[in-house]
PDB file of C-alpha atoms in Angstrom:
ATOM      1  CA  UNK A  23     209.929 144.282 104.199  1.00  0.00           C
ATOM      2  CA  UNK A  24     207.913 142.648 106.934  1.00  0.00           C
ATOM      3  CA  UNK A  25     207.387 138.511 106.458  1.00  0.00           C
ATOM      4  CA  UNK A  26     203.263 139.114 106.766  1.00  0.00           C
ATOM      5  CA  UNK A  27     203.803 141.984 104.209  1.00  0.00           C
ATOM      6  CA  UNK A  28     205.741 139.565 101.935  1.00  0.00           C
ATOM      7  CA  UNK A  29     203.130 137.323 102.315  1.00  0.00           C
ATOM      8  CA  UNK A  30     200.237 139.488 101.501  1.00  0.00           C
ATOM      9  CA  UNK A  31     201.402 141.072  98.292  1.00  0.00           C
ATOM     10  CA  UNK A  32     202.510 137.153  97.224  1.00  0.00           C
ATOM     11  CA  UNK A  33     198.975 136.609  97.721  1.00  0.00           C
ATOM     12  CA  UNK A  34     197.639 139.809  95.856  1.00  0.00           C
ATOM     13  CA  UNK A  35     199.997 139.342  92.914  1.00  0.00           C
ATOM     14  CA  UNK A  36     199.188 135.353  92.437  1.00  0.00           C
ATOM     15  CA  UNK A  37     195.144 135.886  92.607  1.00  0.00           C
ATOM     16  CA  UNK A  38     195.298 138.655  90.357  1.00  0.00           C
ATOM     17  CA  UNK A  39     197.810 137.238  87.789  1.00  0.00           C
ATOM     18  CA  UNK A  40     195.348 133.383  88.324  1.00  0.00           C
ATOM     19  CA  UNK A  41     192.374 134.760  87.671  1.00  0.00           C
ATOM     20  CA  UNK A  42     194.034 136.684  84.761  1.00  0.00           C
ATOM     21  CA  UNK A  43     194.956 133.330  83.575  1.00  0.00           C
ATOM     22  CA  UNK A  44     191.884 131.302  84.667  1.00  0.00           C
ATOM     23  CA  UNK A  45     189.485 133.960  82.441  1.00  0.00           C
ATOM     24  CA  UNK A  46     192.088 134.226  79.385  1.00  0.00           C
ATOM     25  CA  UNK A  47     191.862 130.218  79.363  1.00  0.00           C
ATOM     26  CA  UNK A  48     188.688 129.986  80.369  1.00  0.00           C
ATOM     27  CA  UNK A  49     187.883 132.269  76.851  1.00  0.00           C
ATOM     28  CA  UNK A  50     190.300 130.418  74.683  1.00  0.00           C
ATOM     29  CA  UNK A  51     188.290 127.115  75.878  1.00  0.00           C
ATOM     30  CA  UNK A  52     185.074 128.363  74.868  1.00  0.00           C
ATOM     31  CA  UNK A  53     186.878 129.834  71.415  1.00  0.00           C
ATOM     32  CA  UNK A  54     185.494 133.225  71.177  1.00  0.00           C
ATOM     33  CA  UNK A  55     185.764 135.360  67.976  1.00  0.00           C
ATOM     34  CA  UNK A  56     188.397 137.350  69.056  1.00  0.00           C
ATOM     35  CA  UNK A  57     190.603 133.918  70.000  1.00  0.00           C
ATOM     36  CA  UNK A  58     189.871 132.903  66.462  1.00  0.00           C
ATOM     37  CA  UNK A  59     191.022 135.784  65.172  1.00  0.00           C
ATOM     38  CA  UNK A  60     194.302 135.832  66.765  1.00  0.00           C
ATOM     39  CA  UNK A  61     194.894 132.206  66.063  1.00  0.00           C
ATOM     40  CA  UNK A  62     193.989 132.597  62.368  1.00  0.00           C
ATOM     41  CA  UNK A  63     196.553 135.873  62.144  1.00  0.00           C
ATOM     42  CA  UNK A  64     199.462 133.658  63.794  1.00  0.00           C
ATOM     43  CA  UNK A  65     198.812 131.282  61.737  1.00  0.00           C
ATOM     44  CA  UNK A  66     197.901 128.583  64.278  1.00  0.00           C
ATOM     45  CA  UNK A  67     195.462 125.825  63.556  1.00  0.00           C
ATOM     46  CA  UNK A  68     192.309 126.721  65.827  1.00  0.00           C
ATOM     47  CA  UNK A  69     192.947 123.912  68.070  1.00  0.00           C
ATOM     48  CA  UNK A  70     195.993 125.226  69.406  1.00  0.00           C
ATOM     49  CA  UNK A  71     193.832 127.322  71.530  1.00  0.00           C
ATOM     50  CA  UNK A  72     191.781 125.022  73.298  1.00  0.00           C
ATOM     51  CA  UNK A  73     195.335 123.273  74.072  1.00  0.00           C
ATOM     52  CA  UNK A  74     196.504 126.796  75.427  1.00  0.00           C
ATOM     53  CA  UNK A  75     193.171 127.037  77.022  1.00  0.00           C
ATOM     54  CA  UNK A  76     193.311 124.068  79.273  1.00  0.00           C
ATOM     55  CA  UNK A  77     196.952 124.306  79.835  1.00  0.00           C
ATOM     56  CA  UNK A  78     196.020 128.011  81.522  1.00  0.00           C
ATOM     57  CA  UNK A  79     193.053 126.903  83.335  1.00  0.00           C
ATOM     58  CA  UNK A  80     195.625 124.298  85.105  1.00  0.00           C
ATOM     59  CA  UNK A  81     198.291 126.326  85.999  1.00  0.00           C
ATOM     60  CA  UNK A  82     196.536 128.762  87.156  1.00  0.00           C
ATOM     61  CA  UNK A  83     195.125 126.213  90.146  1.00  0.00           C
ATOM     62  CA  UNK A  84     198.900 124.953  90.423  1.00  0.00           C
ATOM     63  CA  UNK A  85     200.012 128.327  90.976  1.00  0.00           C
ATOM     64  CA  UNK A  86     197.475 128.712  93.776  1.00  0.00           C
ATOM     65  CA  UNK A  87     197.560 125.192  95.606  1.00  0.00           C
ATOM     66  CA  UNK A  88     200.360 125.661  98.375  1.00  0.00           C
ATOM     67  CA  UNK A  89     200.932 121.609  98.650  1.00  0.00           C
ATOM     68  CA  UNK A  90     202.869 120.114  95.539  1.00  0.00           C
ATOM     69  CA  UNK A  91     205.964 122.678  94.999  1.00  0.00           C
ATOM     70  CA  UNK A  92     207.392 121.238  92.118  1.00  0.00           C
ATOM     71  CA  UNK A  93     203.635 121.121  89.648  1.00  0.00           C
ATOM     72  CA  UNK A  94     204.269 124.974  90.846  1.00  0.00           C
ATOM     73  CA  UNK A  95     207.719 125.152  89.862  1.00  0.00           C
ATOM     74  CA  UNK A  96     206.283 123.573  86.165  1.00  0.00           C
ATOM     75  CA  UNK A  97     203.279 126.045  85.971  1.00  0.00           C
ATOM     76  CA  UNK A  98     205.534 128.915  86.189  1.00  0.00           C
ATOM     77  CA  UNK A  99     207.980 127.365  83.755  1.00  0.00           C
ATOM     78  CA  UNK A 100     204.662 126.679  81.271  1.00  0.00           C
ATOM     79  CA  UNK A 101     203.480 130.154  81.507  1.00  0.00           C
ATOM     80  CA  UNK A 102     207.023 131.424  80.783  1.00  0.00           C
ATOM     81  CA  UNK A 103     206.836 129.802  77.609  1.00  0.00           C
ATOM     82  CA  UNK A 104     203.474 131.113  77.036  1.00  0.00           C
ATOM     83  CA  UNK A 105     204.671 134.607  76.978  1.00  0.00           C
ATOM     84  CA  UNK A 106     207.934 134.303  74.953  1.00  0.00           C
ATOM     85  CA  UNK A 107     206.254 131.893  72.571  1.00  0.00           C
ATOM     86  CA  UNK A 108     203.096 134.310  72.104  1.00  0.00           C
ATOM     87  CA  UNK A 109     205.807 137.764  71.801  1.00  0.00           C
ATOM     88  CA  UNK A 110     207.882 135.364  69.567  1.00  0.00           C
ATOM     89  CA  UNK A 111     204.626 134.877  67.415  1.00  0.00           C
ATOM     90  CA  UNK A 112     203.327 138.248  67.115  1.00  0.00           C
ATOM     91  CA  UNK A 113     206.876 139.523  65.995  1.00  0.00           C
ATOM     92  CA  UNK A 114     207.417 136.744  63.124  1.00  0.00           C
ATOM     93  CA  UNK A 115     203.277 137.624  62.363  1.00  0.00           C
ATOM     94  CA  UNK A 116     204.556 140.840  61.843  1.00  0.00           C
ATOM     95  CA  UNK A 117     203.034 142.396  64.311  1.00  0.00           C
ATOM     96  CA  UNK A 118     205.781 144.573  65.266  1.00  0.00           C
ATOM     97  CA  UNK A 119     208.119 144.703  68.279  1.00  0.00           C
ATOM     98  CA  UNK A 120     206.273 146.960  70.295  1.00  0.00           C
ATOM     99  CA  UNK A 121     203.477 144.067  70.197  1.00  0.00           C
ATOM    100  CA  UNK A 122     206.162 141.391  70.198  1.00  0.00           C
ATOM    101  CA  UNK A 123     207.192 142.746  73.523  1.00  0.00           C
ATOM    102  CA  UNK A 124     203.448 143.192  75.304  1.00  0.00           C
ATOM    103  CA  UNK A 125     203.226 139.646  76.827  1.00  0.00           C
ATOM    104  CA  UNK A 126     206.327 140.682  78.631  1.00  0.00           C
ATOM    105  CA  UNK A 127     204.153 142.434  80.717  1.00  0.00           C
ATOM    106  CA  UNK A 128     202.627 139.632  81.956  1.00  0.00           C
ATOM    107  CA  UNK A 129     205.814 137.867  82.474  1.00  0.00           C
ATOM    108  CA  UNK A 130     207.329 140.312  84.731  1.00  0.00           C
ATOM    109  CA  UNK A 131     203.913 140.148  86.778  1.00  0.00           C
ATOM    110  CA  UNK A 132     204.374 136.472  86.904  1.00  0.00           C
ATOM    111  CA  UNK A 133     207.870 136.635  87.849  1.00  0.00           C
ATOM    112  CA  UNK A 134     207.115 138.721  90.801  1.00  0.00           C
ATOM    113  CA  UNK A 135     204.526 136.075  91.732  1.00  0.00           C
ATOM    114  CA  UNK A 136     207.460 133.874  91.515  1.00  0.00           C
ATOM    115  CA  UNK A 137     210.116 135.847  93.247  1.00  0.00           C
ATOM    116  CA  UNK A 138     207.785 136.621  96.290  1.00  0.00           C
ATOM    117  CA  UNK A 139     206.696 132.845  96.605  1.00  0.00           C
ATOM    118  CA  UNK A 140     209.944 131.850  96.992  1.00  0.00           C
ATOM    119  CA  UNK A 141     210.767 134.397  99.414  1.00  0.00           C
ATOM    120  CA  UNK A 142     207.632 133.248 101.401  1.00  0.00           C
ATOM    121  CA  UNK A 143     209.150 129.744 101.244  1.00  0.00           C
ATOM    122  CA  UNK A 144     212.422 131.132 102.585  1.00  0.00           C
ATOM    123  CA  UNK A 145     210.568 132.868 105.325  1.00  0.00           C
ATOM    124  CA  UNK A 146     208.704 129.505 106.224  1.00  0.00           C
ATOM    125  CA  UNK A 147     212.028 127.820 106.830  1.00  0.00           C
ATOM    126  CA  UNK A 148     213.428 129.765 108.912  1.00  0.00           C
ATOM    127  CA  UNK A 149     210.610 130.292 111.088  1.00  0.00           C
TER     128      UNK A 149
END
């Protein structure tokens, strides 16, 4: 693949999967009935969410600032644990695996976010 290709699908893949983040943060913030739900069925106290909230709304900007690599580095590591600790609490909810498994899909968005940022970086170098 070309470097400016690389570097455009980066960029499509990180907006999309921040602004993803930024409104499901952004809703969990404001505690909407649905987010009440969903805390209340996990079994969460309803504060949990607004912790969730702003943890979202920050690493989504982190993922999109291009200056401080490693607050990156910790926003992907944060929204990893996001997903496997949201599957991991639908399936002991007993939601089922198939809805254990959905944040995955997330994940693997995030990790090509992740893979394609560092291959930017690489590029970057050894231009």
């Amino acid at each position: 693949m070309k470097p400016k290709t690389i570097k455009i699908l980066y960029w499509i893949v990180t907006i999309l999967f921040s602004l993803f983040m930024l409104f499901s943060g952004v809703s969990e913030v404001m505690q909407t009935e649905q987010g009440k739900e969903i805390m209340k069925h996990l079994g969460y106290p309803m504060y949990v969410n607004t912790i969730i909230g702003v943890a979202k709304i920050l690493g989504a900007i982190a993922i999109l600032q291009t200056k401080f690599r490693t607050i990156k580095e910790w926003a992907y590591a944060g929204f990893t644990i996001d997903f496997v600790g949201a599957g991991a609490s639908m399936y002991f909810a007993g939601d089922g695996i198939l809805m254990a498994l959905s944040p995955l899909i997330f994940l693997a968005v995030m990790f090509a976010s992740y893979f394609l940022w560092k291959k930017v970086e690489k590029l970057q170098k050894t231009s």
